[in-house]
Amino acid sequence: MKKKVTIVVVILLVIVLIAACVMWKMGGVEAESALRDNQKYVYAYVSSIEGNEVTYTEVDESVAKVAEERAKEKAKASDMGTPPGMDVSSGGGQTPPDMDSTEMPQGAPGGMSDMTGETVTTMIPVGVTVHTTSDTTTTFSRLAAGDLLKILVETDTDGNEVIEEIWMLQ
């Protein structure tokens, strides 16, 4: 009898562990809620990047969310056969072919008035993980002027803000 109870308990523990792993893998466990007191997210457009020195202008979180939604709509539309360059969110207008990809976008979602005004120049530590829009990881060498980023910043014991992780939103 004792052996049967032990087997049932072990089976239940395995089921609970598998369910927890599946929830974590599917994103059921939110990483954002796990921010420590000395961490914050910053949303920003890259103004320039040279080596691992980056200059960015902070934007409101709402601007980043709108841009992220537009990027998802475009990706979804291109998966469904919409020609590249077709802007789904604005009724089908074409993207200007002469737009320089190294310039910071002037038509950012919500306009430039949604910039918080703070321009930051900082160093990206070597080895910082950069998540692309296609859910792959890369290094900061992939970043370019005009990229919209979500940056995890941690304040160290000396009061310096250090970049810990970066997500490319657009």
PDB file of N, CA, C and O in Angstrom, residues 7-8 10 16 21 33 43 46 48 52 58 62 64 79 90 95 97 102 104 107-108 113 117 122-123 138 143-144 164:
ATOM      1  N   ILE A   7       4.073   6.044  -5.430  1.00  0.00           N
ATOM      2  CA  ILE A   7       4.016   6.134  -6.893  1.00  0.00           C
ATOM      3  C   ILE A   7       3.027   7.209  -7.328  1.00  0.00           C
ATOM      4  O   ILE A   7       3.309   8.019  -8.211  1.00  0.00           O
ATOM      5  N   VAL A   8       1.864   7.269  -6.676  1.00  0.00           N
ATOM      6  CA  VAL A   8       0.856   8.280  -7.007  1.00  0.00           C
ATOM      7  C   VAL A   8       1.396   9.689  -6.708  1.00  0.00           C
ATOM      8  O   VAL A   8       1.225  10.612  -7.505  1.00  0.00           O
ATOM      9  N   VAL A  10       4.547  10.674  -6.643  1.00  0.00           N
ATOM     10  CA  VAL A  10       5.591  10.978  -7.630  1.00  0.00           C
ATOM     11  C   VAL A  10       4.956  11.358  -8.964  1.00  0.00           C
ATOM     12  O   VAL A  10       5.373  12.338  -9.602  1.00  0.00           O
ATOM     13  N   VAL A  16       2.698  18.218 -12.094  1.00  0.00           N
ATOM     14  CA  VAL A  16       2.772  19.627 -11.692  1.00  0.00           C
ATOM     15  C   VAL A  16       4.011  20.284 -12.293  1.00  0.00           C
ATOM     16  O   VAL A  16       3.948  21.416 -12.802  1.00  0.00           O
ATOM     17  N   CYS A  21       6.402  23.984 -16.365  1.00  0.00           N
ATOM     18  CA  CYS A  21       7.327  24.199 -17.488  1.00  0.00           C
ATOM     19  C   CYS A  21       6.580  24.654 -18.736  1.00  0.00           C
ATOM     20  O   CYS A  21       7.040  25.546 -19.451  1.00  0.00           O
ATOM     21  N   SER A  33       6.880  41.425 -14.555  1.00  0.00           N
ATOM     22  CA  SER A  33       6.469  41.626 -13.177  1.00  0.00           C
ATOM     23  C   SER A  33       7.610  41.330 -12.211  1.00  0.00           C
ATOM     24  O   SER A  33       7.504  41.621 -11.037  1.00  0.00           O
ATOM     25  N   TYR A  43      11.901  53.040 -23.138  1.00  0.00           N
ATOM     26  CA  TYR A  43      11.550  52.926 -24.552  1.00  0.00           C
ATOM     27  C   TYR A  43      12.222  54.077 -25.271  1.00  0.00           C
ATOM     28  O   TYR A  43      12.140  55.223 -24.821  1.00  0.00           O
ATOM     29  N   VAL A  46      16.831  54.998 -31.357  1.00  0.00           N
ATOM     30  CA  VAL A  46      18.275  55.160 -31.466  1.00  0.00           C
ATOM     31  C   VAL A  46      18.559  56.341 -32.383  1.00  0.00           C
ATOM     32  O   VAL A  46      18.089  56.376 -33.520  1.00  0.00           O
ATOM     33  N   SER A  48      21.938  57.516 -32.776  1.00  0.00           N
ATOM     34  CA  SER A  48      23.176  57.102 -33.428  1.00  0.00           C
ATOM     35  C   SER A  48      23.805  55.982 -32.616  1.00  0.00           C
ATOM     36  O   SER A  48      23.552  55.846 -31.421  1.00  0.00           O
ATOM     37  N   ASN A  52      30.049  50.326 -29.445  1.00  0.00           N
ATOM     38  CA  ASN A  52      29.051  50.010 -28.421  1.00  0.00           C
ATOM     39  C   ASN A  52      28.559  51.264 -27.702  1.00  0.00           C
ATOM     40  O   ASN A  52      27.901  51.176 -26.675  1.00  0.00           O
ATOM     41  N   GLU A  58      14.510  59.063 -25.442  1.00  0.00           N
ATOM     42  CA  GLU A  58      13.445  58.319 -24.772  1.00  0.00           C
ATOM     43  C   GLU A  58      12.079  58.759 -25.287  1.00  0.00           C
ATOM     44  O   GLU A  58      11.879  59.930 -25.613  1.00  0.00           O
ATOM     45  N   SER A  62       3.549  54.494 -24.464  1.00  0.00           N
ATOM     46  CA  SER A  62       2.410  54.399 -25.390  1.00  0.00           C
ATOM     47  C   SER A  62       2.868  54.474 -26.843  1.00  0.00           C
ATOM     48  O   SER A  62       2.320  53.801 -27.711  1.00  0.00           O
ATOM     49  N   ALA A  64       5.747  53.440 -27.995  1.00  0.00           N
ATOM     50  CA  ALA A  64       6.369  52.152 -28.284  1.00  0.00           C
ATOM     51  C   ALA A  64       5.311  51.072 -28.525  1.00  0.00           C
ATOM     52  O   ALA A  64       5.448  50.245 -29.434  1.00  0.00           O
ATOM     53  N   ASP A  79       2.789  37.997 -44.015  1.00  0.00           N
ATOM     54  CA  ASP A  79       2.598  36.547 -43.962  1.00  0.00           C
ATOM     55  C   ASP A  79       1.395  36.122 -44.789  1.00  0.00           C
ATOM     56  O   ASP A  79       1.342  35.018 -45.308  1.00  0.00           O
ATOM     57  N   SER A  90      -2.350  52.416 -42.517  1.00  0.00           N
ATOM     58  CA  SER A  90      -2.773  53.733 -42.987  1.00  0.00           C
ATOM     59  C   SER A  90      -3.548  53.653 -44.294  1.00  0.00           C
ATOM     60  O   SER A  90      -3.502  54.563 -45.106  1.00  0.00           O
ATOM     61  N   THR A  95       5.453  52.999 -48.672  1.00  0.00           N
ATOM     62  CA  THR A  95       6.578  53.573 -47.950  1.00  0.00           C
ATOM     63  C   THR A  95       7.466  54.283 -48.952  1.00  0.00           C
ATOM     64  O   THR A  95       7.753  53.729 -50.003  1.00  0.00           O
ATOM     65  N   PRO A  97      10.313  55.259 -51.219  1.00  0.00           N
ATOM     66  CA  PRO A  97      11.486  54.473 -51.586  1.00  0.00           C
ATOM     67  C   PRO A  97      12.802  55.195 -51.302  1.00  0.00           C
ATOM     68  O   PRO A  97      13.835  54.575 -51.212  1.00  0.00           O
ATOM     69  N   THR A 102      19.218  54.971 -42.175  1.00  0.00           N
ATOM     70  CA  THR A 102      20.073  55.376 -41.063  1.00  0.00           C
ATOM     71  C   THR A 102      19.564  56.623 -40.370  1.00  0.00           C
ATOM     72  O   THR A 102      20.086  57.020 -39.351  1.00  0.00           O
ATOM     73  N   MET A 104      16.836  58.877 -38.228  1.00  0.00           N
ATOM     74  CA  MET A 104      15.810  58.646 -37.233  1.00  0.00           C
ATOM     75  C   MET A 104      14.465  59.034 -37.828  1.00  0.00           C
ATOM     76  O   MET A 104      14.346  60.071 -38.457  1.00  0.00           O
ATOM     77  N   GLY A 107       8.369  60.552 -38.696  1.00  0.00           N
ATOM     78  CA  GLY A 107       6.949  60.242 -38.577  1.00  0.00           C
ATOM     79  C   GLY A 107       6.700  59.155 -37.565  1.00  0.00           C
ATOM     80  O   GLY A 107       5.907  58.272 -37.779  1.00  0.00           O
ATOM     81  N   ALA A 108       7.411  59.199 -36.474  1.00  0.00           N
ATOM     82  CA  ALA A 108       7.256  58.186 -35.450  1.00  0.00           C
ATOM     83  C   ALA A 108       5.819  58.181 -34.951  1.00  0.00           C
ATOM     84  O   ALA A 108       5.160  59.205 -34.945  1.00  0.00           O
ATOM     85  N   SER A 113       6.418  64.802 -30.866  1.00  0.00           N
ATOM     86  CA  SER A 113       6.000  65.452 -29.622  1.00  0.00           C
ATOM     87  C   SER A 113       5.902  64.454 -28.476  1.00  0.00           C
ATOM     88  O   SER A 113       5.856  64.848 -27.320  1.00  0.00           O
ATOM     89  N   GLY A 117      12.072  63.895 -24.421  1.00  0.00           N
ATOM     90  CA  GLY A 117      13.039  64.978 -24.480  1.00  0.00           C
ATOM     91  C   GLY A 117      14.398  64.593 -23.956  1.00  0.00           C
ATOM     92  O   GLY A 117      15.381  65.249 -24.242  1.00  0.00           O
ATOM     93  N   THR A 122      25.228  56.407 -23.872  1.00  0.00           N
ATOM     94  CA  THR A 122      25.753  55.427 -22.924  1.00  0.00           C
ATOM     95  C   THR A 122      26.467  54.316 -23.682  1.00  0.00           C
ATOM     96  O   THR A 122      26.371  54.217 -24.901  1.00  0.00           O
ATOM     97  N   MET A 123      27.151  53.490 -22.946  1.00  0.00           N
ATOM     98  CA  MET A 123      27.847  52.348 -23.519  1.00  0.00           C
ATOM     99  C   MET A 123      26.996  51.097 -23.291  1.00  0.00           C
ATOM    100  O   MET A 123      26.451  50.898 -22.206  1.00  0.00           O
ATOM    101  N   THR A 138      20.603  38.273 -30.621  1.00  0.00           N
ATOM    102  CA  THR A 138      21.773  38.720 -31.367  1.00  0.00           C
ATOM    103  C   THR A 138      22.588  39.637 -30.461  1.00  0.00           C
ATOM    104  O   THR A 138      22.342  39.697 -29.265  1.00  0.00           O
ATOM    105  N   LEU A 143      22.082  46.702 -34.092  1.00  0.00           N
ATOM    106  CA  LEU A 143      21.317  47.927 -33.883  1.00  0.00           C
ATOM    107  C   LEU A 143      21.744  49.017 -34.862  1.00  0.00           C
ATOM    108  O   LEU A 143      22.908  49.088 -35.254  1.00  0.00           O
ATOM    109  N   ALA A 144      20.783  49.876 -35.244  1.00  0.00           N
ATOM    110  CA  ALA A 144      21.056  50.973 -36.176  1.00  0.00           C
ATOM    111  C   ALA A 144      20.224  52.190 -35.780  1.00  0.00           C
ATOM    112  O   ALA A 144      19.243  52.081 -35.040  1.00  0.00           O
ATOM    113  N   GLU A 164      21.043  46.195 -19.326  1.00  0.00           N
ATOM    114  CA  GLU A 164      21.112  44.760 -19.046  1.00  0.00           C
ATOM    115  C   GLU A 164      20.612  43.903 -20.204  1.00  0.00           C
ATOM    116  O   GLU A 164      21.106  42.813 -20.444  1.00  0.00           O
TER     117      GLU A 164
END
